[in-house]
Coordinates of C-alpha atoms in Angstrom, one line a residue:
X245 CA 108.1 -2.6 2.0
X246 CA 108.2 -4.9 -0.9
X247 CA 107.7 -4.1 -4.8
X248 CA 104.5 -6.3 -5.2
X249 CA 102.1 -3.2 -5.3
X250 CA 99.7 -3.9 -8.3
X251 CA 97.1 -5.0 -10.0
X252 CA 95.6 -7.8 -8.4
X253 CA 92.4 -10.3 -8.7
X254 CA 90.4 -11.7 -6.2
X255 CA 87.9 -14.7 -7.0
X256 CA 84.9 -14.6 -5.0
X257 CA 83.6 -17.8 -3.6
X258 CA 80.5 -16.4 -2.2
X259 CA 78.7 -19.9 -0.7
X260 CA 82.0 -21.1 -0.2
X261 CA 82.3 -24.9 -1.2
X262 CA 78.7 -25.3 -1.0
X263 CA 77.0 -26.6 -4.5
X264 CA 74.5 -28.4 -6.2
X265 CA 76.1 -30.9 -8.3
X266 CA 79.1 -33.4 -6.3
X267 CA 81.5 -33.6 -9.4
X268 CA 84.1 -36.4 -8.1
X269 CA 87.1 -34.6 -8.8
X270 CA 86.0 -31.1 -7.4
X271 CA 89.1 -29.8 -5.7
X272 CA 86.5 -27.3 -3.5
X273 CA 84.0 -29.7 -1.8
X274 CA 86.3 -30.7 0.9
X275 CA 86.8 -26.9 1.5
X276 CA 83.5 -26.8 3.7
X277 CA 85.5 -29.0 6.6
X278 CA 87.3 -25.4 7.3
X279 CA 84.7 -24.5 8.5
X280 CA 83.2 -26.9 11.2
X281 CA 80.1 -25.9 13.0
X282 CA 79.0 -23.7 9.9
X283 CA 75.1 -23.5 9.3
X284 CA 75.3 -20.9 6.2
X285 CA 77.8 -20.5 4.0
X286 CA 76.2 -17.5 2.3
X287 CA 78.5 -14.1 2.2
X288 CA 76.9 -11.6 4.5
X289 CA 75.6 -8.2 3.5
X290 CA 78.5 -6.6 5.4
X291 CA 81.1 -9.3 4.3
X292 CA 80.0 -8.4 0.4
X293 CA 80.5 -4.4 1.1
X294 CA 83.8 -5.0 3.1
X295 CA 84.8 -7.0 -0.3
X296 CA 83.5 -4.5 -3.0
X297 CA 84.3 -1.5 -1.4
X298 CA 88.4 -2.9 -0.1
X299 CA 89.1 -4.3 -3.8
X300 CA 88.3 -1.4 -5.2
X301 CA 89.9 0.8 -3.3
X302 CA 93.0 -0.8 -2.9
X303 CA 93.7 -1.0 -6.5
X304 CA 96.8 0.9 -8.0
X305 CA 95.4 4.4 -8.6
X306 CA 95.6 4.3 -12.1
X307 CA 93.8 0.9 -12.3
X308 CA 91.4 2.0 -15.2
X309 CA 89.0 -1.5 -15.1
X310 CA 88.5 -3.3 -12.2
X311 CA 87.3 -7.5 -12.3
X312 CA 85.3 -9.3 -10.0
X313 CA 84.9 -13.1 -10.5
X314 CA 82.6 -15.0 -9.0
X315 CA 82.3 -18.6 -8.2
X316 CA 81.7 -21.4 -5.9
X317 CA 81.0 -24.2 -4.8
X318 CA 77.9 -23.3 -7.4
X319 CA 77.4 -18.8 -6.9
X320 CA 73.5 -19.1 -7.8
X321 CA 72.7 -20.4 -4.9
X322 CA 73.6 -17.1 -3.6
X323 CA 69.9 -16.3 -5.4
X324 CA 70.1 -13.1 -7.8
X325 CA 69.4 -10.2 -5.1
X326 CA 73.1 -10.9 -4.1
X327 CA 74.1 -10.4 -7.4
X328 CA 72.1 -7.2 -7.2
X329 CA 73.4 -6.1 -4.5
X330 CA 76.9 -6.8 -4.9
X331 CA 76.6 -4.5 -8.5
X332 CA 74.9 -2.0 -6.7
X333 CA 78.1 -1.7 -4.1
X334 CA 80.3 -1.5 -7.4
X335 CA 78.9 1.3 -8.9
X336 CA 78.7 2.9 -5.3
X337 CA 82.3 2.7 -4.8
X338 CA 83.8 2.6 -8.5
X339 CA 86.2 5.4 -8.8
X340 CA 84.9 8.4 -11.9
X341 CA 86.2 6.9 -15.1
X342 CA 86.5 3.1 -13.9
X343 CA 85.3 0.1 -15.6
X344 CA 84.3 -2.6 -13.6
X345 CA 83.8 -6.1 -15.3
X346 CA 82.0 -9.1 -13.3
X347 CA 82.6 -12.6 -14.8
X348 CA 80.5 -16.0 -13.3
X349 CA 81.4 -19.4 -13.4
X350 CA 78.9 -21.4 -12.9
X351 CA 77.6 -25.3 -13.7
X352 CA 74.6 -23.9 -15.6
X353 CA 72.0 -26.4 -13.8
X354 CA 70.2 -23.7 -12.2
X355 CA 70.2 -20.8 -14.7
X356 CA 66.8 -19.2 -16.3
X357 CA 65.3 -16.2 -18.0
X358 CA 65.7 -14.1 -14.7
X359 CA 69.4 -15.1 -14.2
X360 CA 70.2 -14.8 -18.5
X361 CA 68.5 -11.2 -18.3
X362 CA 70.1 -10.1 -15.3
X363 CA 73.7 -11.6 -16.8
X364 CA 73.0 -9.9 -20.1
X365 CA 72.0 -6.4 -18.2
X366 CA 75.0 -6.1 -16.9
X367 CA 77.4 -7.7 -20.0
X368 CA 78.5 -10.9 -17.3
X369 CA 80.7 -13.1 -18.9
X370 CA 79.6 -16.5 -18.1
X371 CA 81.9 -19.6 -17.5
X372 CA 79.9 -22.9 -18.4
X373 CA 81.4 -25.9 -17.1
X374 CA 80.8 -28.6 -19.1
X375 CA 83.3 -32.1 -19.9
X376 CA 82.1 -32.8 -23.4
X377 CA 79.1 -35.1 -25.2
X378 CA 76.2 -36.4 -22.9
X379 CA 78.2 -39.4 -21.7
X380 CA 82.0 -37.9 -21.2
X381 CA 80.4 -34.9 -19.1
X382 CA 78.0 -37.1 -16.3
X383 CA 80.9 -39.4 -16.2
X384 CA 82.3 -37.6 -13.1
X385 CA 79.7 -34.8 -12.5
X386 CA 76.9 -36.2 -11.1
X387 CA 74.1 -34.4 -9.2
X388 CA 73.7 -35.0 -5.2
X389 CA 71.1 -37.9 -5.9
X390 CA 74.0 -39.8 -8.1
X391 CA 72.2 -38.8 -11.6
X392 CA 73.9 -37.1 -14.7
X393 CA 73.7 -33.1 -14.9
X394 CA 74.6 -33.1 -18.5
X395 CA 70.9 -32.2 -19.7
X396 CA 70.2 -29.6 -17.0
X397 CA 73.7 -27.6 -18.0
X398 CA 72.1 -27.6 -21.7
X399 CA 69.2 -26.5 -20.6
X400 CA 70.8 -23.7 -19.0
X401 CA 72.9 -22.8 -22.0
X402 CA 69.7 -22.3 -24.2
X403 CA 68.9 -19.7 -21.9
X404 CA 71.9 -17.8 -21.7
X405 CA 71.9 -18.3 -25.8
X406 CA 68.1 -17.3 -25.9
X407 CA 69.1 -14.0 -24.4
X408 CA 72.4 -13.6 -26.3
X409 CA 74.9 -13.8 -22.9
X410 CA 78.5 -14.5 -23.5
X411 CA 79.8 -17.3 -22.6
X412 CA 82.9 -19.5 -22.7
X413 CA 82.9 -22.9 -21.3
X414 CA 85.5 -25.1 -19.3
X415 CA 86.1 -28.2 -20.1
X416 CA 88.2 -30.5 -17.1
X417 CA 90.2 -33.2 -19.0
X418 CA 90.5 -36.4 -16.9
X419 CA 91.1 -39.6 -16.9
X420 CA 87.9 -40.7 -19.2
X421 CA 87.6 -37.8 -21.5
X422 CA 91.1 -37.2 -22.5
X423 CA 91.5 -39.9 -25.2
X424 CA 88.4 -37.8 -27.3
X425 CA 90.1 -34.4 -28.0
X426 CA 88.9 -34.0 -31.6
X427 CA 85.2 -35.0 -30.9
X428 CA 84.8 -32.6 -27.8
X429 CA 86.2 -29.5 -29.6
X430 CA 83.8 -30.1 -32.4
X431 CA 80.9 -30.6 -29.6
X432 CA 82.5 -27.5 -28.0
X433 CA 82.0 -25.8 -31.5
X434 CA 78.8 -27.4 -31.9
X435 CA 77.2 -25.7 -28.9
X436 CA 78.1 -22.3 -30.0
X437 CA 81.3 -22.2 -27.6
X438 CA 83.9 -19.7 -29.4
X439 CA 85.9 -19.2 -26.1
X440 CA 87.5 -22.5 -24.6
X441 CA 89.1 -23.0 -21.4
X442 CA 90.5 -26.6 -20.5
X443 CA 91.4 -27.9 -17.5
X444 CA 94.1 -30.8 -16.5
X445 CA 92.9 -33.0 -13.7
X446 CA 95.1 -33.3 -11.3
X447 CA 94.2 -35.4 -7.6
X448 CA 97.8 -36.1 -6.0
X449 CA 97.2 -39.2 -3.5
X450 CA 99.0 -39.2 0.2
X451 CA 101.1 -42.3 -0.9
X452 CA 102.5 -39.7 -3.9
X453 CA 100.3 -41.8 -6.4
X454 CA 97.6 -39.7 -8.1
X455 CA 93.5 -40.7 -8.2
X456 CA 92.1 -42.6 -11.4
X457 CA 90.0 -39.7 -12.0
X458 CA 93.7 -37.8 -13.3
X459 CA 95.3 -37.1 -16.7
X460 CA 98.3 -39.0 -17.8
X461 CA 100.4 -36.2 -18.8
X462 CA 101.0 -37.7 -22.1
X463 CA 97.4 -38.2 -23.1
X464 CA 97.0 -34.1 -21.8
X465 CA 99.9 -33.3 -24.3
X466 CA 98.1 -35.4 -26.8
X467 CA 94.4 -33.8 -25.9
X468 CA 96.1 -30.4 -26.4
X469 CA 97.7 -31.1 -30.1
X470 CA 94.6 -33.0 -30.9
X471 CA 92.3 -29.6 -30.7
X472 CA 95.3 -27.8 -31.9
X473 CA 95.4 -30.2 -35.0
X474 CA 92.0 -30.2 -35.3
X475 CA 91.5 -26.0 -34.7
X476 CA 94.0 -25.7 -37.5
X477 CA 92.2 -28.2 -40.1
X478 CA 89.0 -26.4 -39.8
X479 CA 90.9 -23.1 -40.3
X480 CA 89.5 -21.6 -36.5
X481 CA 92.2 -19.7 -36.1
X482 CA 91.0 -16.4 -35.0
X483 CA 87.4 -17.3 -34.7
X484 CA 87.9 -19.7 -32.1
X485 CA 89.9 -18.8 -29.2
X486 CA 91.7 -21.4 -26.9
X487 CA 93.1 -20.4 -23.9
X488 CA 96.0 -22.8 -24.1
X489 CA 96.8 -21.4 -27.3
X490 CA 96.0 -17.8 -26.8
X491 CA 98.8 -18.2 -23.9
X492 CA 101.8 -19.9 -25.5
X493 CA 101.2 -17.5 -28.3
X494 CA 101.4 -14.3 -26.0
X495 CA 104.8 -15.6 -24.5
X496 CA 106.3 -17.1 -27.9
X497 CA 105.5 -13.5 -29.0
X498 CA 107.7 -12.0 -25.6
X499 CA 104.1 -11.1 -24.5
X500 CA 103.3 -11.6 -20.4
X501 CA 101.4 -14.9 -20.0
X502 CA 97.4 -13.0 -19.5
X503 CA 97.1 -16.0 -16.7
X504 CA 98.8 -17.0 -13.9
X505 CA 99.4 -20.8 -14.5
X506 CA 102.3 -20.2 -17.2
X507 CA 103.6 -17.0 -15.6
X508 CA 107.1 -16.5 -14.3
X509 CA 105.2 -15.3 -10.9
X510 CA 102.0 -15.3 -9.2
X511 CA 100.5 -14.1 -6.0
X512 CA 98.3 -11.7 -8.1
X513 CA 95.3 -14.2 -7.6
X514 CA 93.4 -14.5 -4.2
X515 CA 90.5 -16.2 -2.7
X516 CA 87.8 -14.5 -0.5
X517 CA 86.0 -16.9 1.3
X518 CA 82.4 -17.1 2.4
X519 CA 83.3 -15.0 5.4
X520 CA 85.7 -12.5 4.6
X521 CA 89.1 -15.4 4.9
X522 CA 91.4 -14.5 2.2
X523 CA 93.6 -16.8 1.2
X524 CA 96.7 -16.7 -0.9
X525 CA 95.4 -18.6 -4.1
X526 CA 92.2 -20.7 -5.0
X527 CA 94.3 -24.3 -5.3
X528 CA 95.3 -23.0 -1.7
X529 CA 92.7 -22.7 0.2
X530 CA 94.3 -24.2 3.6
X531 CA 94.9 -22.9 7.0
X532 CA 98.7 -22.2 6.0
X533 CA 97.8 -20.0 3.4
X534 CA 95.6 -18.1 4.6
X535 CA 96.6 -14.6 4.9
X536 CA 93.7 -13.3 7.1
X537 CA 90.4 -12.0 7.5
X538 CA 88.7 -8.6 5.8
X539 CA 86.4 -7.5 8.6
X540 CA 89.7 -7.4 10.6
X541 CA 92.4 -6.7 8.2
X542 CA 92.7 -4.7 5.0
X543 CA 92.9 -6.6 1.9
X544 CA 95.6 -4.1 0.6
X545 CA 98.1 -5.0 3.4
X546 CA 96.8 -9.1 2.9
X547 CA 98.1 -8.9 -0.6
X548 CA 101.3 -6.4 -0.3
X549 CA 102.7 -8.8 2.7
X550 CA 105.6 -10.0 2.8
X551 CA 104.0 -13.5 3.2
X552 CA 101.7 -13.3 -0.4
X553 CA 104.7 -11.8 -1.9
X554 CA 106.9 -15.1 -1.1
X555 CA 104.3 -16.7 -2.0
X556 CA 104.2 -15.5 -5.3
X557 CA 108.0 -15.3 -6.2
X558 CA 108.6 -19.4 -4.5
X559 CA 106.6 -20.3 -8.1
X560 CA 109.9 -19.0 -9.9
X561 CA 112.3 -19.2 -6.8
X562 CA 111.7 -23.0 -6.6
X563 CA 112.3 -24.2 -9.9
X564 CA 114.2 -27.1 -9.9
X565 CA 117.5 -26.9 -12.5
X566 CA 116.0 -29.5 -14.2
X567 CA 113.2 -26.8 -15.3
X568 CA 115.8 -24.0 -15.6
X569 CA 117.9 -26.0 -18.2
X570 CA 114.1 -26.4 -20.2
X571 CA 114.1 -25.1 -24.1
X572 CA 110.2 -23.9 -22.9
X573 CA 111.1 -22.6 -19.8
X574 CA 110.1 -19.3 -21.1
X575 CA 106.6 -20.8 -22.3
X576 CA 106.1 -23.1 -19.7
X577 CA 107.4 -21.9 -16.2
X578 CA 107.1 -24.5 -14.5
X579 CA 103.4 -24.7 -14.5
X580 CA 101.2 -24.1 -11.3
X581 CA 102.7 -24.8 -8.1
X582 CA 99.9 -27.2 -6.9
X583 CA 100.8 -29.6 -9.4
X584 CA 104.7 -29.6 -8.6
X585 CA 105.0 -32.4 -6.9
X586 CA 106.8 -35.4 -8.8
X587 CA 111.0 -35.7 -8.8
X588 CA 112.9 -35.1 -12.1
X589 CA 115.1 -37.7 -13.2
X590 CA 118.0 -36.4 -11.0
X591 CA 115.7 -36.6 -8.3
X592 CA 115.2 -33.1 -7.4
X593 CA 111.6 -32.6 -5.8
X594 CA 109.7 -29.4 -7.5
X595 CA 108.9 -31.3 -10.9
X596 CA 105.4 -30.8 -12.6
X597 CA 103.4 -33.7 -12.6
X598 CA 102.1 -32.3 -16.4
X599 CA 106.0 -32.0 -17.7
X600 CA 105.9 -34.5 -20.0
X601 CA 102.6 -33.2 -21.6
X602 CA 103.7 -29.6 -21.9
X603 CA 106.5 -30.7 -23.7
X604 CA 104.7 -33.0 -26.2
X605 CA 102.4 -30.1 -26.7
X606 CA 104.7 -27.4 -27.0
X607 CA 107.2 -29.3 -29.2
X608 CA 104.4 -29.7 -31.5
X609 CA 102.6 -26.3 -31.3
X610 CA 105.4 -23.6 -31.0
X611 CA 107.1 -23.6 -34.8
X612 CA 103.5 -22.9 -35.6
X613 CA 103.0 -20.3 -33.1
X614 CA 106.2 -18.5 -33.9
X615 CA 105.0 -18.5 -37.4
X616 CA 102.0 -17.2 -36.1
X617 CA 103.5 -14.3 -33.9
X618 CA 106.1 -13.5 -37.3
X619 CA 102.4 -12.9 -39.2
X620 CA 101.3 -10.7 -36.4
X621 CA 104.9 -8.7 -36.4
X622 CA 103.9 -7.8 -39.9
X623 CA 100.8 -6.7 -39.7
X624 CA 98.9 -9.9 -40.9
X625 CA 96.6 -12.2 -39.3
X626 CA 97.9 -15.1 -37.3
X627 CA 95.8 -17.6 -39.7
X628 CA 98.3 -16.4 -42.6
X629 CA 101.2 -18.5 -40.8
X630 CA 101.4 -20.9 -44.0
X631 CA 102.6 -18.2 -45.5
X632 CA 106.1 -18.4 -43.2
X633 CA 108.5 -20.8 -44.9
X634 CA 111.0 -22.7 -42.9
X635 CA 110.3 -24.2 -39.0

């Protein structure tokens, strides 16, 4: 038996790819042709207690808080007596002492009082996806009838803000978007967003082009130094939180990366489909990675096989050199595996299509951030990192 026994996450997609909005560059819509035939693509009652009841118990026995995250396709169209039920089940099967956390990610279109009093009942964090001003957000993420969801997603966000939820929001940098880093940070800010996820864009073509809708890795490296410029001139540091820079700071301090994209190895993070199918990772949701089904199999045995464990240790094993020989290897690794798809300049296959941007952003951001992590070392705040002379 392998050493891969841990602490692992599983992100619930609990209507499967099914949603309200038809965002063009949603990785997940496509995911419903899996499924042929289907007429509901709602999680069954004895699916959801399968799920609860085999990720709980088939955490590490000293697991002291336990994470469920929910998402979609769009998870409130799963209507909130799911949600009820699925919370009851945790406290039903929660081990004495156990913490268990539930986070939602949702496109805000459909939220109200009921949904923000439920989330803040239960302290859900909530994930608000949302690409910027009025005219940079509809720009890809349009409703089924064609229109802009911009002004139902703000909606939605007063409500969660009416009934003081917390919230982050995810913002997908594309194509159109990604030449405006300062102006959406400060919308970001604007809204009341102190928590900020972004997202590259990344649509590989079969011809090994890429759609129009991506990110030229350059202009992502430059997004990324843009908000880091601008998070520094309006002295943020601390209040607002960047995941971006929250990771590159945890590994320039010889921290683990606290997400999977920058860590040396994953496999850590499944998918549960609709039905029970678990698969080996969200981006890989397709028939060869799935590892099986939890009405039939136990999810402990799914994620301790020797199949999720390869899996998990090809992100590290399959590196090319050029990536080994990397000044940011230890900051970068190599990025997420579904983006590895472009040749270095030797020609070895295995590159990240982002390279070039990590390394724009990084060469720009980590003198800082190891001034930041000298602060921390003694005892100060990171925003004192002026106060470190030299690079």
């Amino acid at each position: 038996m392998s050493n891969f026994t841990s602490p692992y996450n599983v992100i619930a997609k609990p209507t499967g790819a099914i949603c309200n909005l038809d965002c063009e560059y949603c990785y997940y819509l496509e995911k419903e042709d899996l499924y042929p035939g289907t007429k509901s693509f709602k999680m069954s009652e004895e699916v959801l207690d399968s799920y609860v009841r085999q990720y709980i118990y088939s955490q590490p026995a000293d697991t002291a808080e336990v994470n469920f995250v929910w998402q979609g396709g769009e998870p409130t169209l799963m209507g909130l007596g799911f949600f009820r039920k699925a919370f009851a089940l945790q406290q039903k099967y929660a081990r004495p002492g156990m913490n268990i956390v539930n986070s939602f990610q949702t496109n805000g279109t459909r939220l109200n009082d009921d949904w923000a009093e439920f989330f803040r009942e239960h302290d859900v964090l909530v994930g608000i996806s949302i690409d910027g001003p009025e005219d940079m957000h509809d720009y890809f993420r349009p409703d089924k009838k064609g229109e802009g969801s911009f002004r139902q997603v703000m909606e939605g966000l007063e409500f969660l803000k009416k009934h003081n939820v917390r919230f982050n929001t995810l913002t997908c940098v594309q194509s159109d978007n990604s030449s405006y880093p300062v102006k959406i940070y400060r919308f970001l800010k604007d809204i009341g967003s102190t928590h900020l996820q972004f997202i590259p864009i990344v649509e590989p073509m079969p011809d090994g082009s890429v759609s129009y809708r991506t990110v030229h890795p350059q202009k992502y490296g430059a997004f990324l130094n843009g908000v880091f410029n601008e998070w520094l001139r309006q002295g943020d540091v601390g209040r607002i939180f960047v995941q971006d820079f929250d990771v590159a700071l945890n590994l320039v301090f010889g921290n683990p990366s606290p997400i999977c994209i920058h860590a040396e190895t994953c496999g850590h993070a499944l998918a549960i489909e609709h039905n029970g199918d678990l698969f080996s990772c969200d981006h890989f949701v397709f028939p060869e990675y799935k590892l099986g089904n939890i009405m039939d199999q136990r999810m402990k045995e799914m994620h301790e096989s020797e199949r999720q464990e390869k899996f998990g240790m090809d992100k590290r094993d399959r590196l090319p050199q050029f990536c080994r020989e990397c000044e940011f290897l230890s900051i970068c690794n190599g990025g997420c595996p579904k983006d590895r798809f472009i040749e270095t300049p030797d020609g070895e296959p295995g590159l990240n299509y982002l390279c070039q941007g990590y390394k724009k952003f990084y060469a720009h951001t980590v003198p800082v951030f190891k001034k930041m992590a000298r602060c921390i070392e003694m005892g100060r705040p990171a925003s004192d990192y002026k106060m470190i002379k030299g690079s």
